[in-house]
Short mmCIF file of C-alpha atoms in Angstrom, two decimals:
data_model
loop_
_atom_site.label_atom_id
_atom_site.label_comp_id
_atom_site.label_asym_id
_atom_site.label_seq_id
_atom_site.Cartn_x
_atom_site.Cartn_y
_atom_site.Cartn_z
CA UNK A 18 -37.35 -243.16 -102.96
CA UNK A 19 -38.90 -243.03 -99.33
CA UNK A 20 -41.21 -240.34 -100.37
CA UNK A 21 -42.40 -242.65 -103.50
CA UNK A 22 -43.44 -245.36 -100.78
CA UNK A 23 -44.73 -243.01 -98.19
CA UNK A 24 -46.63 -240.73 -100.77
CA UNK A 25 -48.87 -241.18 -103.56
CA UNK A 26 -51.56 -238.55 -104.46
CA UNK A 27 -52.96 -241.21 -107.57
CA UNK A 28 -52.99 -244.27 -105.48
CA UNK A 29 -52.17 -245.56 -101.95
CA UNK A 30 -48.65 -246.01 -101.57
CA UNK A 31 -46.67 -248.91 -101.07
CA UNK A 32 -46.49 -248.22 -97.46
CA UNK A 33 -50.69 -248.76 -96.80
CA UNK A 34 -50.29 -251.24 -98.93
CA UNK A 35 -47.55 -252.62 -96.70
CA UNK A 36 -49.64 -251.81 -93.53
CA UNK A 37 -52.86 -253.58 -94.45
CA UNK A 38 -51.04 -256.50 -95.39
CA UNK A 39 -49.36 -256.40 -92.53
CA UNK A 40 -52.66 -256.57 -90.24
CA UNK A 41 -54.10 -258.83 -92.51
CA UNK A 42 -51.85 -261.95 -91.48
CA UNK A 43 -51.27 -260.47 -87.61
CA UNK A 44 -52.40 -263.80 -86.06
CA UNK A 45 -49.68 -265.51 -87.50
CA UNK A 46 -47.56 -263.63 -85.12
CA UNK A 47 -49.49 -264.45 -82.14
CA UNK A 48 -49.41 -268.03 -83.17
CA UNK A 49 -46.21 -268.04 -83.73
CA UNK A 50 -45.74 -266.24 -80.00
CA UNK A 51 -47.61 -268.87 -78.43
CA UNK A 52 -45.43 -271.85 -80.60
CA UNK A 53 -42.32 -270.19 -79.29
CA UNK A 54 -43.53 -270.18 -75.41
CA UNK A 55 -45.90 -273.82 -75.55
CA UNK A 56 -43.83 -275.33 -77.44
CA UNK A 57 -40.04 -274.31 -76.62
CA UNK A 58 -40.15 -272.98 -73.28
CA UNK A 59 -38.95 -269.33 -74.34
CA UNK A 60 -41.16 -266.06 -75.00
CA UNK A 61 -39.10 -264.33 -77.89
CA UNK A 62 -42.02 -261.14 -78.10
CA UNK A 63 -42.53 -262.36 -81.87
CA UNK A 64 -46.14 -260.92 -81.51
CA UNK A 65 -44.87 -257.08 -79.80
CA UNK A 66 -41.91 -257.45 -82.43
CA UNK A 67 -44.34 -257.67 -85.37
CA UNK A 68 -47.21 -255.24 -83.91
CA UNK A 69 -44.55 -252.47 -82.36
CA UNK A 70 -43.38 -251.30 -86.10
CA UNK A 71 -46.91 -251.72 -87.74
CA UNK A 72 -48.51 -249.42 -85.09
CA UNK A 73 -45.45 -246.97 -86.02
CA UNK A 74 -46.30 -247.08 -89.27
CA UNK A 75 -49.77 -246.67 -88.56
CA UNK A 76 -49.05 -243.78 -86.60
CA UNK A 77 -46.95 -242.24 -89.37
CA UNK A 78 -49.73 -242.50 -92.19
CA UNK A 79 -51.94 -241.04 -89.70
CA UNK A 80 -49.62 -238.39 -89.42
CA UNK A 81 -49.52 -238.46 -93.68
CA UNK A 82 -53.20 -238.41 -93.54
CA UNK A 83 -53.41 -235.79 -91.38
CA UNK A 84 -51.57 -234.58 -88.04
CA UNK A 85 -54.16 -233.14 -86.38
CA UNK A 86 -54.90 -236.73 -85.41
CA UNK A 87 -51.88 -237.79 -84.92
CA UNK A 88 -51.87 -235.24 -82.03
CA UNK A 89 -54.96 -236.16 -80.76
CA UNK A 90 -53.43 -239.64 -80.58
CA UNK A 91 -50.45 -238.74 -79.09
CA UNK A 92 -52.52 -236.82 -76.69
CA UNK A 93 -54.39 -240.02 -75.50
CA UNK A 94 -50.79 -241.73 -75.46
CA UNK A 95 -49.55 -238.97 -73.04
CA UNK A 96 -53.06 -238.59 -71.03
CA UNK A 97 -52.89 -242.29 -69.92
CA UNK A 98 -48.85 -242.74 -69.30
CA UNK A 99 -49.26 -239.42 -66.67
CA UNK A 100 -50.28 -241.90 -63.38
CA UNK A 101 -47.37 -244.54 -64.84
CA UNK A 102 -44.88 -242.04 -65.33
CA UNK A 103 -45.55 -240.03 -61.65
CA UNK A 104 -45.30 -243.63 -60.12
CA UNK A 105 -41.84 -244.54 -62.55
CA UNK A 106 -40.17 -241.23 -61.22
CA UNK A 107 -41.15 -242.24 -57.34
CA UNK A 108 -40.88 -246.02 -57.32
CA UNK A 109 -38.44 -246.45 -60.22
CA UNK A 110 -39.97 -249.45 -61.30
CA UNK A 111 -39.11 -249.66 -64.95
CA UNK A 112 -40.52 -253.15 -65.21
CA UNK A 113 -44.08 -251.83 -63.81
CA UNK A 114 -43.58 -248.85 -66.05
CA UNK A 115 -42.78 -251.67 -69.56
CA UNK A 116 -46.45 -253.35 -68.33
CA UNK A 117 -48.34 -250.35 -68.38
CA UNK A 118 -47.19 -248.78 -71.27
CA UNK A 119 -47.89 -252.09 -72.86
CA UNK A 120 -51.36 -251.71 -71.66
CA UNK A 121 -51.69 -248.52 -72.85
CA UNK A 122 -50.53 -249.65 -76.93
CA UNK A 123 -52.93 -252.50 -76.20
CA UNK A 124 -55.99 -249.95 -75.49
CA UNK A 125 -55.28 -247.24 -78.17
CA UNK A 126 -54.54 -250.29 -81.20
CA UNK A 127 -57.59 -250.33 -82.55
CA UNK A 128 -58.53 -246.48 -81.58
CA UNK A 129 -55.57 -245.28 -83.84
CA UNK A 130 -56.38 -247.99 -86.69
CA UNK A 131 -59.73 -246.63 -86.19
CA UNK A 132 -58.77 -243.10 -87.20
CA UNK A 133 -56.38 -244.45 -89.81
CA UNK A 134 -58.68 -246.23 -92.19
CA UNK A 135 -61.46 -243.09 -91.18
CA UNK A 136 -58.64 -240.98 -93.20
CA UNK A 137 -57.82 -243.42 -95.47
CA UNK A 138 -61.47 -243.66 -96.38
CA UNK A 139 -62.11 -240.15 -97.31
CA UNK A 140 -59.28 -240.18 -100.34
CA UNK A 141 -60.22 -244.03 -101.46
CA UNK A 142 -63.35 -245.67 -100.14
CA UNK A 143 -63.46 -248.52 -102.80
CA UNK A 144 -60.02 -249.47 -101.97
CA UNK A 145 -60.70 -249.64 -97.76
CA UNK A 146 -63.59 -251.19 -98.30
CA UNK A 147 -61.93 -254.33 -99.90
CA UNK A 148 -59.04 -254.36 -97.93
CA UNK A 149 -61.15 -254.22 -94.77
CA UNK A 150 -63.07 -257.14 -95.80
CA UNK A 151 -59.91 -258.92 -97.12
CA UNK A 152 -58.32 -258.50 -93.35
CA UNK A 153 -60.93 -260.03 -91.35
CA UNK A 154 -61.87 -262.49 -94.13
CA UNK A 155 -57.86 -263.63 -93.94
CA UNK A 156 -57.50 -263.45 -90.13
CA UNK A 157 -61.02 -265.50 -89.65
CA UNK A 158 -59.01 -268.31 -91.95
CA UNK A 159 -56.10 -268.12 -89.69
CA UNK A 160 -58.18 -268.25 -86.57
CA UNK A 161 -59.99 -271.53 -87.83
CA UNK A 162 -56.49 -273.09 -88.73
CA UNK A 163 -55.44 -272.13 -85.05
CA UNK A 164 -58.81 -273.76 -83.54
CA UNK A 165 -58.57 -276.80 -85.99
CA UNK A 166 -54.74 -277.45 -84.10
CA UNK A 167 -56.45 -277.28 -80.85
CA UNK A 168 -59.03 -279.44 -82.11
CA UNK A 169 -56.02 -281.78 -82.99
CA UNK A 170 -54.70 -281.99 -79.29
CA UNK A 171 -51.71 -279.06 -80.16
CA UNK A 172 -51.27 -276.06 -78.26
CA UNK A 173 -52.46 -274.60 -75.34
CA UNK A 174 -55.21 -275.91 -72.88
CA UNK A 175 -57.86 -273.82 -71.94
CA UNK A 176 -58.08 -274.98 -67.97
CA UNK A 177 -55.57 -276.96 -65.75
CA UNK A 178 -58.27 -279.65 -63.69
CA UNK A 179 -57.17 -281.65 -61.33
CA UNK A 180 -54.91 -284.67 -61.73
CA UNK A 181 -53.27 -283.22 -64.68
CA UNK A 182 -56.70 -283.37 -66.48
CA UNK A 183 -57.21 -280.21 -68.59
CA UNK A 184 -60.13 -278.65 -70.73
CA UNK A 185 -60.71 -276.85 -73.46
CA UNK A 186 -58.07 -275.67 -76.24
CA UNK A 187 -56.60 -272.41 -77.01
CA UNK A 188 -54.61 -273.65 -79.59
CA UNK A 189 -51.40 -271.59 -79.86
CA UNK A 190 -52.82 -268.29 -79.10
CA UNK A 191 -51.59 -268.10 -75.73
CA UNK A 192 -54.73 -266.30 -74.20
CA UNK A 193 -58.10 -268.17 -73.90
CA UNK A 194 -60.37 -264.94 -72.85
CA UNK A 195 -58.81 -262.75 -75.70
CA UNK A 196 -59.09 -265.37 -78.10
CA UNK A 197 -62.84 -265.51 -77.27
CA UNK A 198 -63.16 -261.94 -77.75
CA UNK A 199 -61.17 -261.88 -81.19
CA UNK A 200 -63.85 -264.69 -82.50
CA UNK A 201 -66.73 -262.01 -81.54
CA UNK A 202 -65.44 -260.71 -83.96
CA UNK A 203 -64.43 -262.20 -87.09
CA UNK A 204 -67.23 -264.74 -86.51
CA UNK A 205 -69.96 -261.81 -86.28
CA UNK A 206 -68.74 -260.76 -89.48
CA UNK A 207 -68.36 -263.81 -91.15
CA UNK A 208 -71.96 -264.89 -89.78
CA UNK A 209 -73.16 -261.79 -91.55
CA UNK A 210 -71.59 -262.18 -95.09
CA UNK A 211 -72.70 -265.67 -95.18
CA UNK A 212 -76.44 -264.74 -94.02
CA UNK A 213 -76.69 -262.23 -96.81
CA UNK A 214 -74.83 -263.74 -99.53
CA UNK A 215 -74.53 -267.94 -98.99
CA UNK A 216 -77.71 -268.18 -96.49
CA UNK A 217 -78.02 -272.06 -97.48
CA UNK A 218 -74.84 -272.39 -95.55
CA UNK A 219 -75.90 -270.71 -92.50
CA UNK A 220 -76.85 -273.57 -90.47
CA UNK A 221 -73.73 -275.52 -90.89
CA UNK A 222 -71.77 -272.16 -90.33
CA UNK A 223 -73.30 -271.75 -87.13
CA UNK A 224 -73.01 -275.36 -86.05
CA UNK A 225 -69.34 -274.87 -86.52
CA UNK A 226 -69.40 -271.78 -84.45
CA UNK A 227 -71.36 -273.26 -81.83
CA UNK A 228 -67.88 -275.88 -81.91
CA UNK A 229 -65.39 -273.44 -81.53
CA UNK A 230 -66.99 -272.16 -78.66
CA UNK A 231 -67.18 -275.26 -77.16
CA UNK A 232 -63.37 -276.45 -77.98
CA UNK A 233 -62.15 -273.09 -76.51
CA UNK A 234 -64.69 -273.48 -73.17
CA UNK A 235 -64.13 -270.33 -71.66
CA UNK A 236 -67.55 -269.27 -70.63
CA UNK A 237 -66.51 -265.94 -73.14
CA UNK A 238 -66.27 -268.13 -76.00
CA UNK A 239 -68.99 -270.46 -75.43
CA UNK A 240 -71.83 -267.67 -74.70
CA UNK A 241 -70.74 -265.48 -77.76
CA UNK A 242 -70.87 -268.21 -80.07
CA UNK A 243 -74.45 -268.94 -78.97
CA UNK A 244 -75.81 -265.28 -79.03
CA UNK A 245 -74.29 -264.51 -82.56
CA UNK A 246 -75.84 -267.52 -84.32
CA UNK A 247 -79.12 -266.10 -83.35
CA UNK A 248 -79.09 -262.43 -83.11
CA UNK A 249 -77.10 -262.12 -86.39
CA UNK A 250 -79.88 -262.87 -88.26
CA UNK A 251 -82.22 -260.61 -86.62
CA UNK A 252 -80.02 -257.61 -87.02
CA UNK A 253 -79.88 -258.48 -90.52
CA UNK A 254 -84.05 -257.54 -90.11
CA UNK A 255 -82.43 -253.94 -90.14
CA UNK A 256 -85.69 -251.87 -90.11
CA UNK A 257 -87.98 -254.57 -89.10
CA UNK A 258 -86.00 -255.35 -85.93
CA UNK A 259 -88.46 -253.56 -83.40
CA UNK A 260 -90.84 -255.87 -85.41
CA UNK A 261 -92.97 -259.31 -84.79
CA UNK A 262 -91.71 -261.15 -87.43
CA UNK A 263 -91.68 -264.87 -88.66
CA UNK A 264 -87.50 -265.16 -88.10
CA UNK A 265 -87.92 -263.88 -84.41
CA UNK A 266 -90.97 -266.16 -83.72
CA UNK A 267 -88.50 -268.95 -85.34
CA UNK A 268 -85.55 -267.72 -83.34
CA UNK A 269 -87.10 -266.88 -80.04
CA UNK A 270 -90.03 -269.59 -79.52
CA UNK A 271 -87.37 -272.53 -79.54
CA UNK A 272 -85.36 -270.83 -77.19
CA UNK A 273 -87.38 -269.98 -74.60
CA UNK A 274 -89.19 -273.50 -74.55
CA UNK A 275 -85.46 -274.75 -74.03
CA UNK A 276 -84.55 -272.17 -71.13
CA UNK A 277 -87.75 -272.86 -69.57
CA UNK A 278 -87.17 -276.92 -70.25
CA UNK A 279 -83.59 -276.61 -68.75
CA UNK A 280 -84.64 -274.00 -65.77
CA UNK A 281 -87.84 -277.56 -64.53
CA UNK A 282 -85.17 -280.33 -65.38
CA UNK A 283 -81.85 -279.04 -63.99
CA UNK A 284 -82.51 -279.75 -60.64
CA UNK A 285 -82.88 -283.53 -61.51
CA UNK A 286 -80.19 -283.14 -63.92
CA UNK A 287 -77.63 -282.26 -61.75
CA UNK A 288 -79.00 -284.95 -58.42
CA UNK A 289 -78.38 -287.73 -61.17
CA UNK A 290 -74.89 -286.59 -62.47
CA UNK A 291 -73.84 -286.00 -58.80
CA UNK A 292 -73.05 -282.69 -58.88
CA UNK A 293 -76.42 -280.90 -56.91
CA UNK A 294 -74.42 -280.61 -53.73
CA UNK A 295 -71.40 -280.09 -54.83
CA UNK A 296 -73.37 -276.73 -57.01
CA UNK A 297 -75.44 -275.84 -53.84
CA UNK A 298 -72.22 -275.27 -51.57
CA UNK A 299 -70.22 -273.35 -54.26
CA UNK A 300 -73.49 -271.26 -54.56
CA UNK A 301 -73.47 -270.93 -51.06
CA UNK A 302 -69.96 -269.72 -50.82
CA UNK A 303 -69.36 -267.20 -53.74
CA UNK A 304 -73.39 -266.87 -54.61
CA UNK A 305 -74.16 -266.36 -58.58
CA UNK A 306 -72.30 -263.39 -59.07
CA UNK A 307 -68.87 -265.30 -58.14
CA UNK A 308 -69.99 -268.20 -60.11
CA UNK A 309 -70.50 -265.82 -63.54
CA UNK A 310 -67.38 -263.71 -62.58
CA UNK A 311 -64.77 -266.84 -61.29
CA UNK A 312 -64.21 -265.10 -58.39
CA UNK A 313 -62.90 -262.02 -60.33
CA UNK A 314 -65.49 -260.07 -57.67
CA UNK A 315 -62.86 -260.49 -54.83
CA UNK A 316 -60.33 -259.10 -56.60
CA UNK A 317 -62.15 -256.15 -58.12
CA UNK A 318 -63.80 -255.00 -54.94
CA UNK A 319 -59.97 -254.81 -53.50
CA UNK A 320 -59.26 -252.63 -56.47
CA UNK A 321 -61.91 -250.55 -55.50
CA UNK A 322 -61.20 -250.12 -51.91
CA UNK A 323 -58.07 -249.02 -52.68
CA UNK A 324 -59.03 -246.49 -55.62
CA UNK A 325 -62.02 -244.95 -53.11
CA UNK A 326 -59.80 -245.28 -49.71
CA UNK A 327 -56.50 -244.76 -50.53
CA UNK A 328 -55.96 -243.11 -53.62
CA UNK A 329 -55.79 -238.76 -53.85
CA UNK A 330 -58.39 -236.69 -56.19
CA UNK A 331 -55.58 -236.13 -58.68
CA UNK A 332 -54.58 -239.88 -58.51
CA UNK A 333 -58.06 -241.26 -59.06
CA UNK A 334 -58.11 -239.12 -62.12
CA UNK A 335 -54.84 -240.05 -63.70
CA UNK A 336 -54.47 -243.61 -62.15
CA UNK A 337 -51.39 -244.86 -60.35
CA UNK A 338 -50.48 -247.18 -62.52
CA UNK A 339 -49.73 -251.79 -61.88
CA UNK A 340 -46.89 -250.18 -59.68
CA UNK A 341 -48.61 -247.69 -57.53
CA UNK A 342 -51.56 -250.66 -57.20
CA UNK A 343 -49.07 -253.31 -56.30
CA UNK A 344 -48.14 -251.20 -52.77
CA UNK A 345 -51.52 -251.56 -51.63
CA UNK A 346 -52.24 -255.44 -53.15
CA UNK A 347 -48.79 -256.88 -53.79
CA UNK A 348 -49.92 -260.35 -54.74
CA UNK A 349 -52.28 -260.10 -56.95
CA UNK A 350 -53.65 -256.67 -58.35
CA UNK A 351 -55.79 -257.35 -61.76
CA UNK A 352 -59.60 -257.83 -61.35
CA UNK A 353 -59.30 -259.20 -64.78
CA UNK A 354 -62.95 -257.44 -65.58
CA UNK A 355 -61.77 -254.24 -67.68
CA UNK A 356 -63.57 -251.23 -66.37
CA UNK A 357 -62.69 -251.95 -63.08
CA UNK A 358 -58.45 -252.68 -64.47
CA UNK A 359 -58.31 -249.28 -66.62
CA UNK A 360 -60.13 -247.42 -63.41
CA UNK A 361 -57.72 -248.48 -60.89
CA UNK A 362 -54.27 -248.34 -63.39
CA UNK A 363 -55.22 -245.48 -65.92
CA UNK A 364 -57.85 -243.32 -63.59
CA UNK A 365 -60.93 -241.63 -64.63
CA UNK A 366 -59.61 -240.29 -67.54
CA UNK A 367 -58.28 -243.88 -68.87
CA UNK A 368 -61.88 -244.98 -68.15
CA UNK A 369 -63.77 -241.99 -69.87
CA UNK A 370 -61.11 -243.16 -72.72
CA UNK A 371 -62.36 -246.54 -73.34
CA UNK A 372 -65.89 -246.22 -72.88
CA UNK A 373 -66.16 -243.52 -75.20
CA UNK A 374 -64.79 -245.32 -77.95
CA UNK A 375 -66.72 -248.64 -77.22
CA UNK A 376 -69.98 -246.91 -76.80
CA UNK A 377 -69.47 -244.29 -79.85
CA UNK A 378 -68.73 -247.30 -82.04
CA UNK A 379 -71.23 -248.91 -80.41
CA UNK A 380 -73.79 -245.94 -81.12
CA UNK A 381 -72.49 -245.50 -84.22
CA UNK A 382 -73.50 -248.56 -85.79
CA UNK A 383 -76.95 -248.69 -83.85
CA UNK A 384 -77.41 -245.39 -85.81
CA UNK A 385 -76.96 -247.15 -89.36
CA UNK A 386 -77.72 -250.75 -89.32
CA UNK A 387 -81.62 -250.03 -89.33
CA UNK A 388 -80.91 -249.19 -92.85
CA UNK A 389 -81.13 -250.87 -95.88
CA UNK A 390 -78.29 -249.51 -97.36
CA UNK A 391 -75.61 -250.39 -94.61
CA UNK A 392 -74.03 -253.22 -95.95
CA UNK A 393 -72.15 -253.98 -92.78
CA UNK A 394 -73.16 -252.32 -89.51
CA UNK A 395 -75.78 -255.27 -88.57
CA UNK A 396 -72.56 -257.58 -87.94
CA UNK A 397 -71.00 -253.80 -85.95
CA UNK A 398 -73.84 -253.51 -84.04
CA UNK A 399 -74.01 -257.33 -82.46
CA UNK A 400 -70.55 -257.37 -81.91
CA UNK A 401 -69.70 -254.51 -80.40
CA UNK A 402 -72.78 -255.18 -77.71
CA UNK A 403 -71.57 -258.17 -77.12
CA UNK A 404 -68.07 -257.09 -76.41
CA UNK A 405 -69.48 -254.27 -74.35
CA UNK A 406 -70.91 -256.78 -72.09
CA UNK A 407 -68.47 -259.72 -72.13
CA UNK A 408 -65.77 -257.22 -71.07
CA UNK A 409 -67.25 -256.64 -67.81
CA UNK A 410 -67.45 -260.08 -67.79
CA UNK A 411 -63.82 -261.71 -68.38
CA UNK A 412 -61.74 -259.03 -69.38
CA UNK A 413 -59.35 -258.70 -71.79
CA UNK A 414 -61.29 -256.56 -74.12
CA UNK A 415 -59.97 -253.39 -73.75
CA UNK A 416 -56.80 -254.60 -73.12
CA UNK A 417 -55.92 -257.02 -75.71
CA UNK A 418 -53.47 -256.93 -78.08
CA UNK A 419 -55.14 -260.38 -80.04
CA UNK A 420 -58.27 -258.57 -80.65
CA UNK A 421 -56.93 -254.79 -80.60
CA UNK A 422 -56.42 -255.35 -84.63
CA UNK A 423 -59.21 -257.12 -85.50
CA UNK A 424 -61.61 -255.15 -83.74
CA UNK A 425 -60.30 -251.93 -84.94
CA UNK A 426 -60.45 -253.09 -88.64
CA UNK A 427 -63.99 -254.43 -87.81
CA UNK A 428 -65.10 -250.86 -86.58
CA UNK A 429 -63.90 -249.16 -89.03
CA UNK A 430 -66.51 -250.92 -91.50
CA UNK A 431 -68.29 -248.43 -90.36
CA UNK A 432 -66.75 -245.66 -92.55
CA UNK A 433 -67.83 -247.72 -95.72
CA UNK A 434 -71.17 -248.60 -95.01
CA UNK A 435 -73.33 -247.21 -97.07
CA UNK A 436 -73.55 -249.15 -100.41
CA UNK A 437 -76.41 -251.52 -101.30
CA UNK A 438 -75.65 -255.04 -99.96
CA UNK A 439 -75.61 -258.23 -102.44
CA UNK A 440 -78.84 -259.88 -102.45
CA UNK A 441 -79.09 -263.19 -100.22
#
């Protein structure tokens, strides 16, 4: 009987069909995470006690699939717990040790779902195509619902202001900067269907994108939804990108006359709101680069110091771990900007681990999308750039376990992309 569900030569077996189901309503749980802490006062880990057992399952139809990746998984898993682990057996800091594992099952998510539906592509394409689509399709509806509560004054603000004032809405997904990276992506894809299949809707698709950026407010949120309603479409050009063409003169014309309108009025602009001053001296104190980063600058360039200064050869290649961080900076000791967190916690060789997924993905679909036969990569390409960047930005990219799902399904369109796309 557990054979029949883990095994089927004919057909995928109950248990992928049990998996992809599973990812396909994974918000849910991170809704339902966020109720439980917003809305009762208590974190019951509904979201790690839904995601622990599907990654072991994914991990065992990997293994199903074929074990030479699960090894190479388990590899990763054992490659980036060596700086934790050294730290664990001098510090004995089991608490440190729960974080940064949890890091670590954040970062490899959507690496191992990546290699799953790779695998499950090769026996039946037809069938991961449609479930691929059906999972982002689904989790884009549950996103909305989320963002329509927020909308609705439930849930989570975005920013405590002063006087009890707040901004922006999270909804109940608990984090604002990994819910702006999780709309990267389902938007980019939905943005992309509806270009090439419903493009009379497009406008009033990307109006409403344009207002979930602005009801979240996090500058992630607000600057992807911008870029995606315009550079979707120009992917979609595929070969004719590097091109002069009508849609870019459409696209680009109207936005540098309002950059260049905004860059001679926003001097005036600010004088008669009040707020010229007040700009100049924050400019003055952190300069633009604090201003773009929130001050996450400080905090990196202490992680730094203390990677270059203090840290051995063998520990900047294996990391140290929150704990082994924590002796040098004890009160606070994330950057919050990604490259610089998996550097300082996870060493080198966590670093060389993250890039080289982002940027093969990344390259991957910059490879394909040029072509007229890629039904997907276009929406690949423009998301994963902008996810490249944005982590550098706000964090919580690379170390998310809101987008780890989605953006490991939305990859992995890349392994069925090469069927002729429906006619717009």
């Amino acid at each position: 009987m557990l054979k029949q569900f883990f095994v089927s030569n004919e057909a995928p077996s109950l248990a992928h069909k049990l998996c992809l189901l599973m990812m396909s309503i994974y918000l849910l749980a991170d809704i339902a995470a966020g109720f439980t802490v917003i809305q009762l006062g208590v974190n019951l880990k509904l979201s790690l006690l839904y995601k622990l057992p599907l990654t072991v399952l994914i991990l065992v139809l990997v293994l199903l699939l074929d074990a030479r990746y699960f090894v190479a998984l388990l590899s990763l898993l054992a490659i980036l717990l060596i700086g934790p682990i050294f730290q664990l057996a001098n510090e004995a800091d089991g608490g440190a040790f729960i974080n940064d594992f949890s890091n670590v099952y954040k970062m490899l998510m959507p690496i191992s779902i990546f290699v799953y539906f790779g695998l499950l592509s090769i026996r039946w394409k037809s069938f991961t195509a449609k479930w691929l689509e059906k999972i982002l399709l689904t989790n884009f509806a549950i996103l909305c619902f989320n963002l329509l509560l927020g909308a609705l004054g439930f849930g989570r603000s975005s920013y405590e202001l002063r006087d009890g004032e707040t901004a922006g809405s999270n909804g109940y997904i608990y984090a604002a900067n990994e819910l702006g990276a999780t709309m990267v992506v389902l938007f980019s894809f939905v943005l992309h269907i509806c270009w090439n299949n419903h493009r009379r809707w497009y406008p009033v698709l990307s109006l409403f994108t344009v207002l979930c950026g602005l009801l979240v407010a996090t500058k992630t949120a607000m600057l992807a939804a911008a870029l995606l309603v315009f550079v979707i479409p120009l992917a979609n050009e595929r070969e004719r990108f590097f091109q002069m063409t009508k849609l870019k003169l459409y696209t680009l014309v109207p936005m540098t006359i309002g950059v260049v309108i905004i860059a001679l009025v926003i001097t005036d602009l600010l004088e008669a709101l009040g707020l010229y001053d007040r700009f100049m001296w924050v400019l003055s104190q952190k300069g633009i680069l604090g201003i773009v980063l929130s001050g996450r600058d400080e905090y990196a360039r202490d992680l730094l110091v203390v990677y270059v200064d203090y840290l051995a050869f063998w520990q900047q290649a294996i990391g140290v771990g929150t704990a082994g961080i924590a002796e040098y900076l004890p009160i606070k000791y994330a950057a919050e900007i990604d490259a610089v967190d998996v550097l300082a916690y996870f060493g080198f060789f966590g670093l060389l681990i993250c890039f080289a997924f982002y940027i093969l993905t990344f390259v991957k679909a910059a490879s394909q999308f040029v072509k007229c036969e890629a039904v997907y990569s276009p929406s690949v390409v423009v998301g994963t750039f902008i996810l490249l960047f944005l982590a550098q930005l706000s964090g919580h990219v690379w170390i998310s376990g809101t987008l780890g799902i989605s953006f490991g399904c939305f990859v992995s369109l890349l392994w069925v992309d090469n069927e002729k796309r429906s006619n717009s």
